[in-house]
Coordinates of C-alpha atoms and ligand atoms in Angstrom, one line a residue:
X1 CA 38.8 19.9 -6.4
X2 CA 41.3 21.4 -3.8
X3 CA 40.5 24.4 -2.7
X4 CA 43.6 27.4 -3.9
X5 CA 42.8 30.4 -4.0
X6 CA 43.9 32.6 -0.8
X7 CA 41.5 35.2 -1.2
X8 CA 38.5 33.3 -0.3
X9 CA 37.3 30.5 2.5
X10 CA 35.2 27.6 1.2
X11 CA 32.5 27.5 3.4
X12 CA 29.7 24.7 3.0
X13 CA 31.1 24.5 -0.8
X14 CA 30.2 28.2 -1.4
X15 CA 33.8 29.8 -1.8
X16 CA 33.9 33.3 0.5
X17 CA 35.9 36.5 -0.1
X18 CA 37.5 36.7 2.3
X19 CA 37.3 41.2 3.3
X20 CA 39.5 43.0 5.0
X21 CA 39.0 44.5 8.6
X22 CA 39.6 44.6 12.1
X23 CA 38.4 41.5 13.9
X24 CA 36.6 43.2 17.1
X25 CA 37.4 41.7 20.1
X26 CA 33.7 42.0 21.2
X27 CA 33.0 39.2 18.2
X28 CA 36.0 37.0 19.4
X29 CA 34.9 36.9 22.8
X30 CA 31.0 36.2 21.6
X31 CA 32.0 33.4 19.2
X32 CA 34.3 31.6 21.6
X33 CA 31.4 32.0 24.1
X34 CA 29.0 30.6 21.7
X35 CA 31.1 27.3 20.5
X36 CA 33.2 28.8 18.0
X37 CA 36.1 30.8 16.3
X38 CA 36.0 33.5 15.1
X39 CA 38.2 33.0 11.7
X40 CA 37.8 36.0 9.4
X41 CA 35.3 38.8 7.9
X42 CA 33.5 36.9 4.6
X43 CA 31.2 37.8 1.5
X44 CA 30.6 41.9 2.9
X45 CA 30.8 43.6 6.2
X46 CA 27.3 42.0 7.4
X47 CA 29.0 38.6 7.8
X48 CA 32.1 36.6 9.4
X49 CA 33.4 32.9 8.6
X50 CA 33.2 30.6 12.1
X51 CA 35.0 27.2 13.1
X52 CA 32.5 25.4 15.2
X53 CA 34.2 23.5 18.2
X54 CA 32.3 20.8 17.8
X55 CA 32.6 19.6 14.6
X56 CA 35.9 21.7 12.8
X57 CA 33.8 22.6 9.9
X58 CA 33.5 26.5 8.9
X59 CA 30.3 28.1 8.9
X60 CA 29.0 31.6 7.9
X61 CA 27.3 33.8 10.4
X62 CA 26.0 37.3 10.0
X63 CA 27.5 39.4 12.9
X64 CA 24.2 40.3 14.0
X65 CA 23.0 36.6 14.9
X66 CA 26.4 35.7 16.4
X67 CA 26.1 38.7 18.7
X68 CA 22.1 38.1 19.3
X69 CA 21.8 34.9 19.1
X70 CA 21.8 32.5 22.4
X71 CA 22.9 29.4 21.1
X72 CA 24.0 30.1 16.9
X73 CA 23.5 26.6 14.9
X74 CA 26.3 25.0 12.7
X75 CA 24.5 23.9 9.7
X76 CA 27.0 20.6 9.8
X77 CA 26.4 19.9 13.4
X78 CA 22.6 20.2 12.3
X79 CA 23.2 17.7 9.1
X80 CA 25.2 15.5 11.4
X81 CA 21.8 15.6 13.7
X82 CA 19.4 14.7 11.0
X83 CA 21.6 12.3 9.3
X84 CA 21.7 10.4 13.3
X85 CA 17.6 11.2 13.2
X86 CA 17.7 9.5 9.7
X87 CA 19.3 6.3 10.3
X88 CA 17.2 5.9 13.6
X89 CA 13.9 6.1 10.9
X90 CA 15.8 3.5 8.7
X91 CA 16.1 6.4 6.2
X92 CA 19.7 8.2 4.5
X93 CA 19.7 11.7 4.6
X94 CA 20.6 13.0 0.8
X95 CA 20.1 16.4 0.9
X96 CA 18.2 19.5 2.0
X97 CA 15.1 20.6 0.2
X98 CA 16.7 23.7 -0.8
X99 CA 13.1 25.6 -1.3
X100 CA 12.3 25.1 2.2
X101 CA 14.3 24.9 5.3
X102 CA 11.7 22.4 7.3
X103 CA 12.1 19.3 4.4
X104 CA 15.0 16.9 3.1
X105 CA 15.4 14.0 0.3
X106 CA 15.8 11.0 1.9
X107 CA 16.9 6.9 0.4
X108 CA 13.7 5.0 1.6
X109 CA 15.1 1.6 2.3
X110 CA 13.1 -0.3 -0.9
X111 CA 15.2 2.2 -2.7
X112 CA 13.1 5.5 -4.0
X113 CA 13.9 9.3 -2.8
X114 CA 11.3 10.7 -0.7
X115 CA 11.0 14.6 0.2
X116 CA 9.7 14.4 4.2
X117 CA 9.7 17.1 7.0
X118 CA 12.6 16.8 9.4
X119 CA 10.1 16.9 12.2
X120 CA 8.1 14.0 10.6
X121 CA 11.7 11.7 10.4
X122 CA 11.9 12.2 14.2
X123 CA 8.6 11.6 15.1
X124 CA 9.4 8.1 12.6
X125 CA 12.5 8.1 14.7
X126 CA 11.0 8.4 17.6
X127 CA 8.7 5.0 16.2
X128 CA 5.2 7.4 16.9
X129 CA 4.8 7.1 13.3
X130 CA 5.6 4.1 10.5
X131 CA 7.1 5.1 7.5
X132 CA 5.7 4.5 4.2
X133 CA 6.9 4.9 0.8
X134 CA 4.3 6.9 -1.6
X135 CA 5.9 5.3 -4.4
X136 CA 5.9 1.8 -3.1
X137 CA 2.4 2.2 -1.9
X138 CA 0.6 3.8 -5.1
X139 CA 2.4 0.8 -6.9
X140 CA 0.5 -1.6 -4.5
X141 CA -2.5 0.3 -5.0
X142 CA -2.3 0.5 -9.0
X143 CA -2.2 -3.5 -8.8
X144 CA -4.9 -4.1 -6.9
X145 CA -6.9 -2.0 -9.4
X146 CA -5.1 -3.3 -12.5
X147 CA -6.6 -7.0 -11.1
X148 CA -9.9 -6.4 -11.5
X149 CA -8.7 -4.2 -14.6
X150 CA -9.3 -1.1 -13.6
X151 CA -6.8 1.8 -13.8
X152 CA -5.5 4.1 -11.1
X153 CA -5.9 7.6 -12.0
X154 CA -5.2 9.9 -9.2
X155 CA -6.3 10.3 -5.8
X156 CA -10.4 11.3 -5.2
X157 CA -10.6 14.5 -6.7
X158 CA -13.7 15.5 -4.2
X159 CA -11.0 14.9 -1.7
X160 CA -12.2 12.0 0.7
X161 CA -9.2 10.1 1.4
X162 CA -10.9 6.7 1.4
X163 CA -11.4 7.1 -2.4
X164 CA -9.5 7.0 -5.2
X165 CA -10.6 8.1 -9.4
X166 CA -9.9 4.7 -11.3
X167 CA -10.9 4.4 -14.8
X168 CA -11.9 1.0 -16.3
X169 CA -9.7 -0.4 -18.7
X170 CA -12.4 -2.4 -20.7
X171 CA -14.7 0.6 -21.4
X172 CA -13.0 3.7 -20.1
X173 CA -15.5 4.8 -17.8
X174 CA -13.5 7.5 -14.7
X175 CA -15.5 6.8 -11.5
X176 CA -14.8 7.4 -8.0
X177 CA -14.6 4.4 -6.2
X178 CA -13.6 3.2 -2.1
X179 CA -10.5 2.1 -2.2
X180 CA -11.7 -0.8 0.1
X181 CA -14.3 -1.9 -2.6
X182 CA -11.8 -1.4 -5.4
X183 CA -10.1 -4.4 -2.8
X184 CA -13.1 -6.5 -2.5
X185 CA -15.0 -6.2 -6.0
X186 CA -17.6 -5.0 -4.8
X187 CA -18.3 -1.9 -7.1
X188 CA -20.6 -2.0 -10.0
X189 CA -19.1 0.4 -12.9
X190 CA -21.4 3.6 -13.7
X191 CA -20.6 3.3 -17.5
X192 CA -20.8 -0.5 -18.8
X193 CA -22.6 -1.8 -15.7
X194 CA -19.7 -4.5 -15.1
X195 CA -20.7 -6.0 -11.4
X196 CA -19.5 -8.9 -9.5
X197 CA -22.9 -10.0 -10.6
X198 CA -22.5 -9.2 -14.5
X199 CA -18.6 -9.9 -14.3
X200 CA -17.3 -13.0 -15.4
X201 CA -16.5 -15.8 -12.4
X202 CA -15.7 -19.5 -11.5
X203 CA -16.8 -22.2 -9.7
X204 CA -14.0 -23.8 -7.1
X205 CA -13.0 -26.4 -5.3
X206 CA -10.2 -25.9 -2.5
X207 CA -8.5 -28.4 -0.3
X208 CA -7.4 -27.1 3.1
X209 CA -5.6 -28.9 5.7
X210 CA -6.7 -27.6 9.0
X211 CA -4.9 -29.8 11.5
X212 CA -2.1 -32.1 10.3
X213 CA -3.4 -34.9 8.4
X214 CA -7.2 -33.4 8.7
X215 CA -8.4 -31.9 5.0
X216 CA -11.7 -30.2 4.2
X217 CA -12.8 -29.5 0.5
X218 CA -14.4 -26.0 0.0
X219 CA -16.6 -25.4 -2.6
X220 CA -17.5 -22.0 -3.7
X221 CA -17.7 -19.3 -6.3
X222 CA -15.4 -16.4 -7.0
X223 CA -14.2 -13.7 -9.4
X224 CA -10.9 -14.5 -8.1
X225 CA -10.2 -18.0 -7.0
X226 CA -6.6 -17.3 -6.1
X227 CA -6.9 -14.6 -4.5
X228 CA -10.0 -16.4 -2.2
X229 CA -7.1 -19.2 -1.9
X230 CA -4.4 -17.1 -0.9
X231 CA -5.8 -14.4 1.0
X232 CA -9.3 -14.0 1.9
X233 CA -9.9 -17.6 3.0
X234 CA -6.8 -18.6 5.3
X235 CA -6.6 -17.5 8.8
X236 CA -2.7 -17.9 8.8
X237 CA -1.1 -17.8 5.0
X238 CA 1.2 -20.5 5.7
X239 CA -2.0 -23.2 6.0
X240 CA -1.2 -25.9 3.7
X241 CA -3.8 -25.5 0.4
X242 CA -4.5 -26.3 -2.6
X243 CA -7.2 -24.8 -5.2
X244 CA -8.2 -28.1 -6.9
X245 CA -10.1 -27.0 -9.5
X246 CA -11.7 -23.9 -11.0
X247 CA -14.7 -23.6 -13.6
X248 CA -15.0 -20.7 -15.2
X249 CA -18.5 -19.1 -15.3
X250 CA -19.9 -15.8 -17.5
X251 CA -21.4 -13.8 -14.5
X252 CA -21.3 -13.5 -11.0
X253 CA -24.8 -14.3 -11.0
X254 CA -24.9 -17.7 -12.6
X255 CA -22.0 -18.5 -10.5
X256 CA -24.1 -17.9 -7.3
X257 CA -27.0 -19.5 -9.0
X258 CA -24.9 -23.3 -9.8
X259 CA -23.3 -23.4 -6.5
X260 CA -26.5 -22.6 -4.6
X261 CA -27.5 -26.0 -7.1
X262 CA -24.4 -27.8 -6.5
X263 CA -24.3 -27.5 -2.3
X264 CA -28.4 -28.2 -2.7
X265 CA -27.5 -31.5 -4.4
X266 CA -24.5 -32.9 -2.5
X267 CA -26.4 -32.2 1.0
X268 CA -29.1 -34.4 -0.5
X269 CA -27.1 -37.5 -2.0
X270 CA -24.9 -37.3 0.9
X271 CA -26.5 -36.0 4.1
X272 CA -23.3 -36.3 5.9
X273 CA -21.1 -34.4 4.2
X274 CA -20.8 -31.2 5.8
X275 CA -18.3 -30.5 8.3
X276 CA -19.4 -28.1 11.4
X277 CA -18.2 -24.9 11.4
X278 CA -16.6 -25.2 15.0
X279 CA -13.7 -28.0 13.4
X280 CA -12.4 -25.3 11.0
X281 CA -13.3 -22.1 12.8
X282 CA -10.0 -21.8 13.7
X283 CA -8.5 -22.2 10.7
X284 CA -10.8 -20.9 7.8
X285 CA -12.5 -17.5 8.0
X286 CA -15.7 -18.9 6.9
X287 CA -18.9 -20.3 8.2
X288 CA -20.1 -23.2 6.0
X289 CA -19.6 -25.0 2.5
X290 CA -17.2 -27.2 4.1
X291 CA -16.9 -30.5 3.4
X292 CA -15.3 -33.5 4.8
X293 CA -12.0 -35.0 2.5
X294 CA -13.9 -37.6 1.1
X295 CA -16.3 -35.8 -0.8
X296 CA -13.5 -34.2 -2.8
X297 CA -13.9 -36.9 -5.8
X298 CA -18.2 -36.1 -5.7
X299 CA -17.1 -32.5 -6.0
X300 CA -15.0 -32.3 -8.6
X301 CA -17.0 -34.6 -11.2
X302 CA -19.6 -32.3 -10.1
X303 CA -17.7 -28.9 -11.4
X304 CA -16.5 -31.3 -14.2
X305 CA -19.9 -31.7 -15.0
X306 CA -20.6 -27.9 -15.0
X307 CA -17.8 -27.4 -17.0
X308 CA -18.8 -29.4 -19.9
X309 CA -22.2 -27.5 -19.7
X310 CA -21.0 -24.1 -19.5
X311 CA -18.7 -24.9 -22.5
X312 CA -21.6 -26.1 -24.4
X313 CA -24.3 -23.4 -23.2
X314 CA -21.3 -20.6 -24.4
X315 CA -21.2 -22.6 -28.0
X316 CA -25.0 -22.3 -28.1
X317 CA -27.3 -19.5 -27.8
X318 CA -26.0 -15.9 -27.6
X319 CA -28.8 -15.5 -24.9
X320 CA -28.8 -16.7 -21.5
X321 CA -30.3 -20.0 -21.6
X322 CA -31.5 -20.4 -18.0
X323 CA -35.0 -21.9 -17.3
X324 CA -37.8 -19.7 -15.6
X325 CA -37.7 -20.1 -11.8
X326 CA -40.7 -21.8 -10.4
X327 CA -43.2 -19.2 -9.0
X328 CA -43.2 -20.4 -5.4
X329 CA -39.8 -19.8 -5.3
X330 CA -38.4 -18.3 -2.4
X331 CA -36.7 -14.5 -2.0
X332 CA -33.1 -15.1 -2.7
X333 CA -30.7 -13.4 -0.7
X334 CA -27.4 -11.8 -2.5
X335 CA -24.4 -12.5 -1.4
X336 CA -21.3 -10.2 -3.2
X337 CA -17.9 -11.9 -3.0
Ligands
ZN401 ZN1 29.6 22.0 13.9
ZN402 ZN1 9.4 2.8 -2.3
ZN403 ZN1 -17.1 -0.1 -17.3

């Protein structure tokens, strides 16, 4: 809307009366001094409407600070600045937090509005800092608890900034957990006693090829067989892999328990088997269970095999059927994955 009316300035969008009064050659002589122009007396006899040199835009100064102040600011110049200081971060200035002079809305670049300090945009600016969208990141962070169904709740309420308060979805329990455990698994919940142990898992069997031309089979056990494909196996995520096949098995500990079996077996009909750790090192951040391509077919009628009897043991007894250890049976170690 134009602005009409003759009796006041718009200054910054806030139309100014414009008062009547001398214009004081002492003020005339300090604005021009100072970068500006002195233009008219506005709002009440405190202040007077300014044209900055360096940008053309009016701004309102109280007589006082144009006649104290060193260097007066023009509040566009010092948008201008920040929006120049914005871009630099990869951000768009929006707008001034109007409840506090030191913070602004800013367009993150995936998109949401995020309220940051001026001096923090610099210092991003400046590339001291990264920047980091709160929204983007609790999203990231919800998933990660949503996969092993879990809940994000809030941050730790105690206040330690590696935790988080999760609740679990299948019995509701609110417990504070790392959020680096919450990555891994390996949390055991306070309320329903849900482990990587008690949890449900599966059996796997993974080709990788290391070198071109050059498979290895892993075998192994997992809550999350994707996620060991994808992520916590590769050393580099564009290694060419496949997860071959994936049994699934009620707990964590049965799952450690049949491919403790399996590995014992194969060694023993094949003693050859095994690749060394040094051919894949490179490759595969793990240290054994590796074994060479032609082994694959062994493998998988062996998980075929374990399939067929997890299937039947989950028709049969409500009970955990597994046979007593012998007593001479060494100390197992656990393992948590
Ligand atoms: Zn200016
Ligand atoms: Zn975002
Ligand atoms: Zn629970």
């Amino acid at each position: 809307m134009p602005h009409t009316d003759p009796s006041t300035l718009m200054i910054h969008g806030v139309p100014e009366q414009i008062m009547p009064g001398a214009l004081h050659p002492q003020w005339v002589e300090a604005a021009r001094a100072k970068g500006f122009e002195l233009v008219a007396r506005v709002r009440n006899r405190y202040n007077l409407a300014l044209r900055c040199k360096t940008c053309g835009e009016l701004v309102r100064k109280a007589v006082y600070v144009l006649m104290t102040s060193d260097r007066p600011l023009c509040a566009h110049c010092l948008e201008n600045a920040w929006a120049k200081t914005a871009e630099a971060a990869g951000l768009r200035l929006l707008r001034r937090d109007p409840g506090t002079t030191q913070y602004a809305f800013y367009l993150a670049p995936c998109g949401h509005e995020i309220r940051r300090q001026f001096e923090f945009v610099r210092r991003i600016a400046r590339g001291e800092v990264k920047h980091r969208c709160e929204i983007c990141h609790a999203a990231r962070e919800a998933a990660e608890a949503a996969a092993r169904d879990w809940e994000l709740m809030s941050a730790d309420p105690e206040g330690d900034r590696g935790y988080r308060l999760y609740r679990h979805s299948s019995c509701g329990t609110e417990a504070r957990i790392a959020r680096a455990n919450m990555q891994t698994g390996r949390f055991t919940c306070p309320g329903c006693g849900e482990s990587w142990a008690t949890a449900p898992s599966h059996l796997y069997a993974m080709r990788f090829e290391i070198a071109p031309g050059k498979s290895v089979v892993k075998l192994g056990y997992s809550r999350d067989p994707r996620s060991r494909l994808d992520h916590q196996l590769p050393r580099d995520k564009d290694l060419p892999r496949q997860l071959l096949c994936s049994v699934p098995v009620r707990s964590g500990t049965r799952a450690l328990r049949l491919e403790r079996k399996l590995h014992k077996q194969l060694k023993a009909a094949h003693p050859g088997a095994v690749v060394p750790t040094a051919a894949y090192a490179g490759a595969l951040k793990v240290k054994s269970e590796i074994y060479r391509p032609e082994f694959e077919q062994p493998i998988l009628r062996a998980l075929r095999r374990v399939a067929r009897e997890e299937v039947r043991a989950a028709k049969g007894t409500a009970t955990d059927p597994r046979p007593r250890r012998p007593p001479h049976h060494p100390p197992r170690r656990k393992r948590q994955r």
